[in-house]
JSON list of C-alpha atoms in Angstrom, two decimals:
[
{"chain": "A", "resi": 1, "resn": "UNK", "atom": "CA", "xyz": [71.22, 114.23, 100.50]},
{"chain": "A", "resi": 2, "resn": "UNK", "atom": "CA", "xyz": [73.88, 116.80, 99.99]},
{"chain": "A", "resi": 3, "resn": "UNK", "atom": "CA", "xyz": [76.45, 116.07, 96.72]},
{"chain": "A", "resi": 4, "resn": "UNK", "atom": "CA", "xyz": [80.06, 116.11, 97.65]},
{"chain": "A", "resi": 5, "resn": "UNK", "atom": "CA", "xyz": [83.28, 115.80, 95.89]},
{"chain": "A", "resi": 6, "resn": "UNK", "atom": "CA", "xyz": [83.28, 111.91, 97.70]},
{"chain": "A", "resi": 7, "resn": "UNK", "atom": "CA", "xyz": [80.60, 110.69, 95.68]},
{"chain": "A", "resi": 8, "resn": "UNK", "atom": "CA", "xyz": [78.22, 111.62, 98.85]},
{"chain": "A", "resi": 9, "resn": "UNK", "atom": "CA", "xyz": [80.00, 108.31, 100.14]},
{"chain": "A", "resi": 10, "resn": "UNK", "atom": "CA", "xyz": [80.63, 109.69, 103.86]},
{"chain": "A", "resi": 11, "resn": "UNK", "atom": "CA", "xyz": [76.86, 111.45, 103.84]},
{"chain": "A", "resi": 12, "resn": "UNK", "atom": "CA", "xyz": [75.18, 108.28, 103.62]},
{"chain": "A", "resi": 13, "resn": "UNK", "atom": "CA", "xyz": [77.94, 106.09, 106.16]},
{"chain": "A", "resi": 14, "resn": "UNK", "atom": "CA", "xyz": [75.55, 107.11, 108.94]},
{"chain": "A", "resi": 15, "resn": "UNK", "atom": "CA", "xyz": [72.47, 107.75, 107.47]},
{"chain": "A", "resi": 16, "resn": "UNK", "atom": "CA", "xyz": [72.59, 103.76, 106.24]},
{"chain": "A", "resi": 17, "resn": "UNK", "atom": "CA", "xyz": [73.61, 102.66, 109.16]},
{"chain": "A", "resi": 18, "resn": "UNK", "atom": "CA", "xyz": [70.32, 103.77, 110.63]},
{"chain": "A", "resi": 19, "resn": "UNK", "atom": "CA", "xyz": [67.75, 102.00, 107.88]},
{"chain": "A", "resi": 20, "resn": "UNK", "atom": "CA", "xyz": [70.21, 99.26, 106.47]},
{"chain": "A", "resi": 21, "resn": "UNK", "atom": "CA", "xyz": [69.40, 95.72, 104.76]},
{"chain": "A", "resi": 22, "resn": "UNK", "atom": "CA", "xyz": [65.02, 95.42, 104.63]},
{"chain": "A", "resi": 23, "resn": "UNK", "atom": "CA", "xyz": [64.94, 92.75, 102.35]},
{"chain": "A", "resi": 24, "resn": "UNK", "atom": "CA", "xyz": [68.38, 93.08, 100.91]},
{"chain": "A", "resi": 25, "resn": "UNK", "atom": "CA", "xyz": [70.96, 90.23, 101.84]},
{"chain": "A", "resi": 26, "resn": "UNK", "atom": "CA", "xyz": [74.39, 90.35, 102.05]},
{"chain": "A", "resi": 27, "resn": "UNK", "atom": "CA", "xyz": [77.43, 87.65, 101.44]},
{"chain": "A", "resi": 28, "resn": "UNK", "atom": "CA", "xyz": [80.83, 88.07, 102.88]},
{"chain": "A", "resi": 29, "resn": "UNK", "atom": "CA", "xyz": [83.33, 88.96, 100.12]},
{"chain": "A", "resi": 30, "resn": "UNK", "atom": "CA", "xyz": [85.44, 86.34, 99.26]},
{"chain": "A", "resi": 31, "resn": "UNK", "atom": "CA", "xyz": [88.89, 88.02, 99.14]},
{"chain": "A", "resi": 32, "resn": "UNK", "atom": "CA", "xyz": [92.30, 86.30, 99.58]},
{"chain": "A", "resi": 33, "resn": "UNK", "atom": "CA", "xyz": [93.80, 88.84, 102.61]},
{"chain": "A", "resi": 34, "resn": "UNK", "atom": "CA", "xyz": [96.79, 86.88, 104.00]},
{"chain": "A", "resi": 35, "resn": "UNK", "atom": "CA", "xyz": [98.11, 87.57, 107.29]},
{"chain": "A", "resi": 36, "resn": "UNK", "atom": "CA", "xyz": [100.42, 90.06, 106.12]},
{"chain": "A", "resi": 37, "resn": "UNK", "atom": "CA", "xyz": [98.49, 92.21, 104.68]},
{"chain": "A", "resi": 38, "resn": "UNK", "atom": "CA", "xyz": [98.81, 94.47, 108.12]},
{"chain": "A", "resi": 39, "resn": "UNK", "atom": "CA", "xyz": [97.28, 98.15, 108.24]},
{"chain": "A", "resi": 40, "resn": "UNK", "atom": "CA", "xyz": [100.36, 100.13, 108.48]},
{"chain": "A", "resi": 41, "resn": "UNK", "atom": "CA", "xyz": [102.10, 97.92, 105.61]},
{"chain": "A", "resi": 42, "resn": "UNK", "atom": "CA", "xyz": [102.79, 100.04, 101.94]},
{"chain": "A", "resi": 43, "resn": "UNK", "atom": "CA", "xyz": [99.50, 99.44, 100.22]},
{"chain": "A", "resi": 44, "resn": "UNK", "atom": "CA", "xyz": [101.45, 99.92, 96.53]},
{"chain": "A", "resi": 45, "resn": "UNK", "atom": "CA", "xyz": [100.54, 96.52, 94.66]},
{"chain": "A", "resi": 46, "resn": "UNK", "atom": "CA", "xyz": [100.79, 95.56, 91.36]},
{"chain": "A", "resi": 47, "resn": "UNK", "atom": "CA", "xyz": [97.50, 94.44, 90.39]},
{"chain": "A", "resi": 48, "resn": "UNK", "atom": "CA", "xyz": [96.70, 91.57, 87.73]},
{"chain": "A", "resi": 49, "resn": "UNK", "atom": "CA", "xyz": [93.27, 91.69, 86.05]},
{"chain": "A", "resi": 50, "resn": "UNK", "atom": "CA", "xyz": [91.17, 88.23, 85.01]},
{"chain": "A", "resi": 51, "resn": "UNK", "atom": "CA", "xyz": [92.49, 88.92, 81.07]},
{"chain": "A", "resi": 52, "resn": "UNK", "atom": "CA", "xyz": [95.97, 89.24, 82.53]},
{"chain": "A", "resi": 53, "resn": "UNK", "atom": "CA", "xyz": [96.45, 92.58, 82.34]},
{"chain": "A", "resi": 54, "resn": "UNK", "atom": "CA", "xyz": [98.76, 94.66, 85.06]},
{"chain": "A", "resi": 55, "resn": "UNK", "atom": "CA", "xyz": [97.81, 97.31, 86.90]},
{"chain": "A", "resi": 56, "resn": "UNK", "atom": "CA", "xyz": [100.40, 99.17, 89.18]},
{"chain": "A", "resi": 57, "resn": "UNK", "atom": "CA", "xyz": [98.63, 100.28, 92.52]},
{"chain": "A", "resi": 58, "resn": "UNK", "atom": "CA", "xyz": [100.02, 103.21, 95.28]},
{"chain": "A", "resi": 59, "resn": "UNK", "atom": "CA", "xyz": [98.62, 105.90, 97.74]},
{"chain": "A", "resi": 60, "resn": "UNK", "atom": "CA", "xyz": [98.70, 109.39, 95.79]},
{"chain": "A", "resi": 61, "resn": "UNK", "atom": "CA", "xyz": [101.09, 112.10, 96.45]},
{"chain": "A", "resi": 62, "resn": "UNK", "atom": "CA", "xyz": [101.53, 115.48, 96.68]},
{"chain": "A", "resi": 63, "resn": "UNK", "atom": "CA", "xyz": [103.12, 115.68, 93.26]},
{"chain": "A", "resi": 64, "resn": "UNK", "atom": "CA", "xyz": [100.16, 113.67, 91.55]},
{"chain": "A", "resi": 65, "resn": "UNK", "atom": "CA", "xyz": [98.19, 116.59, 90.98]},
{"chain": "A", "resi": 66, "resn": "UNK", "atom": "CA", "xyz": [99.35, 117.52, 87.50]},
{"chain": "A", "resi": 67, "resn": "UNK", "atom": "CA", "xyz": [98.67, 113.72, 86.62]},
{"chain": "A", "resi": 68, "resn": "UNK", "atom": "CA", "xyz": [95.58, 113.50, 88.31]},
{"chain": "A", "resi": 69, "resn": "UNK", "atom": "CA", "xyz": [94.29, 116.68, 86.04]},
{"chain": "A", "resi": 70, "resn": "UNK", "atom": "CA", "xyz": [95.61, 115.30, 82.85]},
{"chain": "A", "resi": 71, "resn": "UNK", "atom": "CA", "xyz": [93.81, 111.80, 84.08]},
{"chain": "A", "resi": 72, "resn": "UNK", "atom": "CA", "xyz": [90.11, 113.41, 84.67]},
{"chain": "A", "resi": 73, "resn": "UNK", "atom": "CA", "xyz": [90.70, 115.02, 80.91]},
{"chain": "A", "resi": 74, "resn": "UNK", "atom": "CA", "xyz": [90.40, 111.48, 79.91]},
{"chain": "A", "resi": 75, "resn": "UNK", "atom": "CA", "xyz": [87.62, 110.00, 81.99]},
{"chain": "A", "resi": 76, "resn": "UNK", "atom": "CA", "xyz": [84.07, 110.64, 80.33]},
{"chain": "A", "resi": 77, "resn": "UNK", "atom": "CA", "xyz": [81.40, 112.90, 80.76]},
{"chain": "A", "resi": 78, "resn": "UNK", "atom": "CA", "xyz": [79.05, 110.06, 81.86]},
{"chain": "A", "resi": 79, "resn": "UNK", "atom": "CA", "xyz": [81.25, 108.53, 84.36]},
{"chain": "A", "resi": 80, "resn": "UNK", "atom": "CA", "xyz": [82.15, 112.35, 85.16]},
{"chain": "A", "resi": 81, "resn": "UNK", "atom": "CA", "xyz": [78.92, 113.04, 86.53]},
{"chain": "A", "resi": 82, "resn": "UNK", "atom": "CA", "xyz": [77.98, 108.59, 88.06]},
{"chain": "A", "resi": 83, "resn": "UNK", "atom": "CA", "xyz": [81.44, 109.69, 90.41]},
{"chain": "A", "resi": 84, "resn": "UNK", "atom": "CA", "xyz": [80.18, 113.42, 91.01]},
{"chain": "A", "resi": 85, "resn": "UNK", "atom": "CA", "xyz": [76.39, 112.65, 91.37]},
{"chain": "A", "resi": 86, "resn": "UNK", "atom": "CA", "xyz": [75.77, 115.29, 88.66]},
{"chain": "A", "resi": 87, "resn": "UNK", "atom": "CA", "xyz": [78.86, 117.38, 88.47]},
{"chain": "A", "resi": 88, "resn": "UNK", "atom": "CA", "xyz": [80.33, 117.49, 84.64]},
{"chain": "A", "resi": 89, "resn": "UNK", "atom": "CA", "xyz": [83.18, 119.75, 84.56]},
{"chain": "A", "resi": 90, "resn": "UNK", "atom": "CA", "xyz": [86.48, 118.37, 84.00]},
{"chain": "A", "resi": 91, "resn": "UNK", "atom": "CA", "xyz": [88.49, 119.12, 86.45]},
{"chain": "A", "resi": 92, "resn": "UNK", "atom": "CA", "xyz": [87.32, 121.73, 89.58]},
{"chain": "A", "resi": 93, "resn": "UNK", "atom": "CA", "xyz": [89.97, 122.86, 92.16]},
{"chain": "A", "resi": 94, "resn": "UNK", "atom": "CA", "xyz": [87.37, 121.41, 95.05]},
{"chain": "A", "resi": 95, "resn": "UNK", "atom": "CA", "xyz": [87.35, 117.78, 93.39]},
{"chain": "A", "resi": 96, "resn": "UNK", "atom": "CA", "xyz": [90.76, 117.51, 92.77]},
{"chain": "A", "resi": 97, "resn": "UNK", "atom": "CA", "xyz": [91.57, 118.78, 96.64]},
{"chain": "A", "resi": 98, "resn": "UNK", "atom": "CA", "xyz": [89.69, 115.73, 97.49]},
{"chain": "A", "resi": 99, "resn": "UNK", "atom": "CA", "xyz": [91.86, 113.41, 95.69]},
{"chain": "A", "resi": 100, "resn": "UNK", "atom": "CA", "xyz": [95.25, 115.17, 96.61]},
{"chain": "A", "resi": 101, "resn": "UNK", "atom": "CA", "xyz": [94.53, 116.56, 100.18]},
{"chain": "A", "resi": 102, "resn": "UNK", "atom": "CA", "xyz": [93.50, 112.45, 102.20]},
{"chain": "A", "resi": 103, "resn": "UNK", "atom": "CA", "xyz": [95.51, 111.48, 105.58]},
{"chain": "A", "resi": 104, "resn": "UNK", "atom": "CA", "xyz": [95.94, 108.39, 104.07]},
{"chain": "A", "resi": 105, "resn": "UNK", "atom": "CA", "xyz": [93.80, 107.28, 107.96]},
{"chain": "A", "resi": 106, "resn": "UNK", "atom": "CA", "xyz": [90.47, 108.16, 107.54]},
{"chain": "A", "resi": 107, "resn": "UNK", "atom": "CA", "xyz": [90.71, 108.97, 103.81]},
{"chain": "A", "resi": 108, "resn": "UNK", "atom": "CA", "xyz": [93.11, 107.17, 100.99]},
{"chain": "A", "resi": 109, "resn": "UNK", "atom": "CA", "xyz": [93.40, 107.51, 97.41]},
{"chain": "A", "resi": 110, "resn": "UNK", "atom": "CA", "xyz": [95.05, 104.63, 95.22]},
{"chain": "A", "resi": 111, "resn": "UNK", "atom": "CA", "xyz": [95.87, 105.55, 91.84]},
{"chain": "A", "resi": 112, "resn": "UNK", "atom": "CA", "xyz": [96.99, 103.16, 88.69]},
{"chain": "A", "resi": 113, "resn": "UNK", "atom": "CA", "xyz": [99.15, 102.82, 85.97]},
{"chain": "A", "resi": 114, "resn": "UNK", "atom": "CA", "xyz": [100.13, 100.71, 83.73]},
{"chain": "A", "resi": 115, "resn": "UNK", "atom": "CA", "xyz": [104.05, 99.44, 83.51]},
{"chain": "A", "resi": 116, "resn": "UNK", "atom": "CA", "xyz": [106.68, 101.91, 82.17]},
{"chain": "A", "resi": 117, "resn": "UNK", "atom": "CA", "xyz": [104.19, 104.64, 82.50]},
{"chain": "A", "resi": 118, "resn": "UNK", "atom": "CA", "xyz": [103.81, 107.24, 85.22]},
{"chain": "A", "resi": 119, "resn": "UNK", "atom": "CA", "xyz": [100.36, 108.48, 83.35]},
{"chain": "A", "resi": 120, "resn": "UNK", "atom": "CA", "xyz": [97.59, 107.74, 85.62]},
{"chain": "A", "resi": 121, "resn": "UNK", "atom": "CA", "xyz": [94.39, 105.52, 84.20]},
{"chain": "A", "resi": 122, "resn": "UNK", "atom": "CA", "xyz": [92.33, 104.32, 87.50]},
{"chain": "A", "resi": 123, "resn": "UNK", "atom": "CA", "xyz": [91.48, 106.02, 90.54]},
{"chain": "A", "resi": 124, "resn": "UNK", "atom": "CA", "xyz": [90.13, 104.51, 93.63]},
{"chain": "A", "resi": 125, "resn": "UNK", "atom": "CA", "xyz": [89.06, 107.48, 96.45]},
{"chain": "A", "resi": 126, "resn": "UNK", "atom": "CA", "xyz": [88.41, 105.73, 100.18]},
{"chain": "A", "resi": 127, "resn": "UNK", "atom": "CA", "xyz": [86.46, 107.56, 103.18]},
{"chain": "A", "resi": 128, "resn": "UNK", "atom": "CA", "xyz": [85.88, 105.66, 106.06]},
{"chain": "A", "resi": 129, "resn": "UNK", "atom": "CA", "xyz": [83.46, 105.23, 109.09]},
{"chain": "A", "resi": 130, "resn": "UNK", "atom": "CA", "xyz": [85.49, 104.02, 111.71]},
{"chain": "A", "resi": 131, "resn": "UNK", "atom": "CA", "xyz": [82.62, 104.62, 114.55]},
{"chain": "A", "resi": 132, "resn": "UNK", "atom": "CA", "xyz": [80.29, 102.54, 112.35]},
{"chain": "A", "resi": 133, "resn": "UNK", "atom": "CA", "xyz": [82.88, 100.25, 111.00]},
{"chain": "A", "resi": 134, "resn": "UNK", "atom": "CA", "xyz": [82.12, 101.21, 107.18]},
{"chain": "A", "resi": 135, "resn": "UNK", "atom": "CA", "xyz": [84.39, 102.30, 104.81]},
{"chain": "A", "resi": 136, "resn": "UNK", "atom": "CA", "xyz": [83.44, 103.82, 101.35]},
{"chain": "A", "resi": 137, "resn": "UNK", "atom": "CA", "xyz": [84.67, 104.03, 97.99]},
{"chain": "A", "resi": 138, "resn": "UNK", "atom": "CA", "xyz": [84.37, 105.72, 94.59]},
{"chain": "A", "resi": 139, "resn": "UNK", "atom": "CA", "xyz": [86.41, 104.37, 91.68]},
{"chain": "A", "resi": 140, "resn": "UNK", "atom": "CA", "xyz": [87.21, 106.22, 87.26]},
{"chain": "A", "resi": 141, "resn": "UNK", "atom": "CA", "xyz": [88.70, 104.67, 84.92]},
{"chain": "A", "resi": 142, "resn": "UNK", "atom": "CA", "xyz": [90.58, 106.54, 81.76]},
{"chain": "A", "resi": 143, "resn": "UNK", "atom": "CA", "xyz": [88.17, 105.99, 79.36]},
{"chain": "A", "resi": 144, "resn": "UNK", "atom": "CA", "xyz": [90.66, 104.83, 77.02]},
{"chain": "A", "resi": 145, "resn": "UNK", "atom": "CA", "xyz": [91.19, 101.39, 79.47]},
{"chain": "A", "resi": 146, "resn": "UNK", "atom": "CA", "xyz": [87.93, 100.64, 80.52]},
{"chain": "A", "resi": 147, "resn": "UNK", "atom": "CA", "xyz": [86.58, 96.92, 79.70]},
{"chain": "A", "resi": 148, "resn": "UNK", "atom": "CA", "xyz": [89.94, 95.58, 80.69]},
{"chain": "A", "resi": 149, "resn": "UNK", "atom": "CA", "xyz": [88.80, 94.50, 84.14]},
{"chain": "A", "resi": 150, "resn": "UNK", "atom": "CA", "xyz": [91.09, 97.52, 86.15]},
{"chain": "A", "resi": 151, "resn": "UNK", "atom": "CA", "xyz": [88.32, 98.33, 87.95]},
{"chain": "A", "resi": 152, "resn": "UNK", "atom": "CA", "xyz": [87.52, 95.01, 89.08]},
{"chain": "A", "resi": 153, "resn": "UNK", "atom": "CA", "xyz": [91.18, 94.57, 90.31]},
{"chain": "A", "resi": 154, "resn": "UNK", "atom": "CA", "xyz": [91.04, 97.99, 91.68]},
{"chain": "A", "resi": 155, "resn": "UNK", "atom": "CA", "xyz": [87.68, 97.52, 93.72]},
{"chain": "A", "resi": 156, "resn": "UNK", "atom": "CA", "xyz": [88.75, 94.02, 95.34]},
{"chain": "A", "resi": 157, "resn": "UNK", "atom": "CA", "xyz": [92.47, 95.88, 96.41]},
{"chain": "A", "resi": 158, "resn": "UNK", "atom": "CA", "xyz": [90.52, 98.28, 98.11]},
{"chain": "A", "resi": 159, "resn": "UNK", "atom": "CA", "xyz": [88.39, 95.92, 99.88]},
{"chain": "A", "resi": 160, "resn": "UNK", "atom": "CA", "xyz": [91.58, 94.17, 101.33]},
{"chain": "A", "resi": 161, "resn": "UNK", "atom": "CA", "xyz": [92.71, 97.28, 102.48]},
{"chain": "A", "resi": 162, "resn": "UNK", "atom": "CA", "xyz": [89.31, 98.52, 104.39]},
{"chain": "A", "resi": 163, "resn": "UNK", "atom": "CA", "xyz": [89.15, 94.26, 105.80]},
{"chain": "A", "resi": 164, "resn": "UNK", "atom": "CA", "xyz": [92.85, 95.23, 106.89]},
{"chain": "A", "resi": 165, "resn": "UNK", "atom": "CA", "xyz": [91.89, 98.28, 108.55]},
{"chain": "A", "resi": 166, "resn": "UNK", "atom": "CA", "xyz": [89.35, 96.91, 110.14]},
{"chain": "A", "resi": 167, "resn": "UNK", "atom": "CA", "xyz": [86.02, 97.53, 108.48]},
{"chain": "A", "resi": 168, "resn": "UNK", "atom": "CA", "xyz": [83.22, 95.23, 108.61]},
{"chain": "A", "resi": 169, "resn": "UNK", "atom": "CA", "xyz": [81.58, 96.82, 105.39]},
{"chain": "A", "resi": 170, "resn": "UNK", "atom": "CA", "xyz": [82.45, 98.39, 101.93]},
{"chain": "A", "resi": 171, "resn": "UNK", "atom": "CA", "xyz": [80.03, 100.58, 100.50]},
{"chain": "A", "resi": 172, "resn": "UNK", "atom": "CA", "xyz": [79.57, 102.45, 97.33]},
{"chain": "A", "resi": 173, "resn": "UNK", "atom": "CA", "xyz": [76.79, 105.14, 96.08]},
{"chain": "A", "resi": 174, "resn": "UNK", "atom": "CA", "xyz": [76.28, 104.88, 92.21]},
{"chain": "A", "resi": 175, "resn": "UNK", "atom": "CA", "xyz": [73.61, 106.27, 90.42]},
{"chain": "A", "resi": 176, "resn": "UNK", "atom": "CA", "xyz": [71.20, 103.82, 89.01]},
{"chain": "A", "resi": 177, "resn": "UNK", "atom": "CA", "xyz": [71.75, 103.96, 85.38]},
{"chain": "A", "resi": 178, "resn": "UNK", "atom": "CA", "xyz": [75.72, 103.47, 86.13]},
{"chain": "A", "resi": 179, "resn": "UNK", "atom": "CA", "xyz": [75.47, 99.96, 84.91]},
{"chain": "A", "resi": 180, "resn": "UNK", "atom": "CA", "xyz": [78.81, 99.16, 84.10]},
{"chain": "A", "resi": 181, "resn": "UNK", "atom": "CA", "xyz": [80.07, 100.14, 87.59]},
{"chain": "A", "resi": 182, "resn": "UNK", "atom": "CA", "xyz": [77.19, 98.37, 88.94]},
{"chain": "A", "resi": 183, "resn": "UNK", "atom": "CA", "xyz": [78.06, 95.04, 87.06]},
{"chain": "A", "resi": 184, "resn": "UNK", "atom": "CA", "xyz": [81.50, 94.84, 88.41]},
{"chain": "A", "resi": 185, "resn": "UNK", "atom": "CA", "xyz": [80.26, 95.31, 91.52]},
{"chain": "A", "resi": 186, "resn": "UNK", "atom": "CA", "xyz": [77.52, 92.31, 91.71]},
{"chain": "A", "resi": 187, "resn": "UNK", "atom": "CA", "xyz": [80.31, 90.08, 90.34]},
{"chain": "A", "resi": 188, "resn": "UNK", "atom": "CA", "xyz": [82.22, 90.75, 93.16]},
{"chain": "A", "resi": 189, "resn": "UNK", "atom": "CA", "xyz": [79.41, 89.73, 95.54]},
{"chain": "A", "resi": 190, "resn": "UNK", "atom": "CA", "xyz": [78.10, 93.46, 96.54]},
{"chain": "A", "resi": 191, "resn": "UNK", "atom": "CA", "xyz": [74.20, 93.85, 97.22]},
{"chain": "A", "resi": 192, "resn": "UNK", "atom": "CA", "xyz": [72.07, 96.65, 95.97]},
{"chain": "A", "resi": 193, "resn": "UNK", "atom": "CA", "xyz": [69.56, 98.91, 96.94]},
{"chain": "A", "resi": 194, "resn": "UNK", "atom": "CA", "xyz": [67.81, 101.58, 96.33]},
{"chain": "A", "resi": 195, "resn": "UNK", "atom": "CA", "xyz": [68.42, 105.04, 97.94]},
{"chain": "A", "resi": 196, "resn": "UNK", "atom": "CA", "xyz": [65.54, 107.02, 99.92]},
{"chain": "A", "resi": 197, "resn": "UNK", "atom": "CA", "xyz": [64.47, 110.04, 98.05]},
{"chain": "A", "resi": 198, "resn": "UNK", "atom": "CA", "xyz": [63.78, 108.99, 94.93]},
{"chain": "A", "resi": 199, "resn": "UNK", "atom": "CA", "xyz": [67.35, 110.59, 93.23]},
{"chain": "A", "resi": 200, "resn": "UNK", "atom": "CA", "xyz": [67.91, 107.26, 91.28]},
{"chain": "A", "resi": 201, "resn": "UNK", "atom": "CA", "xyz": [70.93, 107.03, 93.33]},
{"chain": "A", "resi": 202, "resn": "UNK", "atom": "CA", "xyz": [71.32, 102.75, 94.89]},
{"chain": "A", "resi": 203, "resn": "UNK", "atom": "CA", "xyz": [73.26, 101.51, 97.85]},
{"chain": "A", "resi": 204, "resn": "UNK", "atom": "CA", "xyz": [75.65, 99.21, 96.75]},
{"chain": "A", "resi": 205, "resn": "UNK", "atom": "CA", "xyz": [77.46, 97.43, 99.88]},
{"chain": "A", "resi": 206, "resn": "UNK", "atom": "CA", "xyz": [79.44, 94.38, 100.75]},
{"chain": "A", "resi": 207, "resn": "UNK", "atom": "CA", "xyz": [80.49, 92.48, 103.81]},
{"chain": "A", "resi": 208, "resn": "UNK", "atom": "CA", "xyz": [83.95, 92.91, 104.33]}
]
């Protein structure tokens, strides 16, 4: 499998599709999506984590790329490469295209902050599937705010927004040894399993 700036999210949408589930189980999310929560509403929320924490959600702009470049400074190496399958560098022009440059259709980007603060400390990038009803995603957090349960708050926003849209599955490709992405993501109900090829790269998908 080809690495992308996406994580190699889209690469696999169709590729999984084909050899899905084996022994692997899935449970539908259990996410509160009211009625409102329509696909052509504003999808800017302000996000409260388990500890009580608030996290201020909206689609990226155009004028986010100075504060998306000043955010990857701040994310680690490790979690660096888990989001760029390998990929260290701090900031490359390709990977920050990719987080400036979606349709906000058949790509979005949420970013966070915290109150009073324009400086951004989560990032949530979404591709989607629509022939195969899958949408994927690939979340950093500033290293400097991780543990506080953003990216828990972060992952279940997104998967009201891909239910929303339509999407009968949320899926994720971490690397194996990401196990702090990994843990928020079996809390939140999401399956794993192993990718073909031996890359120590797993699945990681929920029903939406």
């Amino acid at each position: 499998m080809r690495r992308n700036t996406n994580s190699g999210v889209r690469s696999v949408m169709t590729s999984d599709h084909d050899h899905r589930h084996g022994t692997t189980s899935m449970t539908r999310l259990d996410l509160d999506c009211p009625r409102e929560c329509l696909p052509l509403q504003d999808w800017s929320a302000s996000l409260v984590t388990h500890s009580g924490q608030c996290l201020l959600v909206r689609p990226v702009r155009d004028d986010d790329r100075g504060r998306l470049e000043r955010f990857l400074r701040h994310v680690s190496a490790e979690d660096r490469r888990f989001r760029f399958l390998g990929e260290t560098s701090v900031c490359r022009a390709d990977q920050l295209a990719a987080m400036i440059d979606v349709d906000h259709v058949s790509t979005e980007h949420f970013i966070g902050c915290l109150p009073h603060s324009d400086s951004i400390i989560a990032s949530a990038l979404v591709t989607a599937d629509r022939d195969h009803g899958v949408a994927g995603v690939a979340i950093l957090i500033d290293r400097r705010h991780k543990n506080r349960g953003f990216g828990f708050a972060l992952l279940a926003h997104v998967a009201r927004f891909a239910r929303a849209h339509g999407y009968k599955r949320l899926i994720s490709v971490e690397s194996a040894h990401n196990s702090g992405a990994l843990a928020v993501e079996q809390d939140m109900g999401f399956a794993v399993t192993p990718m073909p090829g031996g890359r120590s790269l797993v699945l990681v998908e929920a029903e939406l």
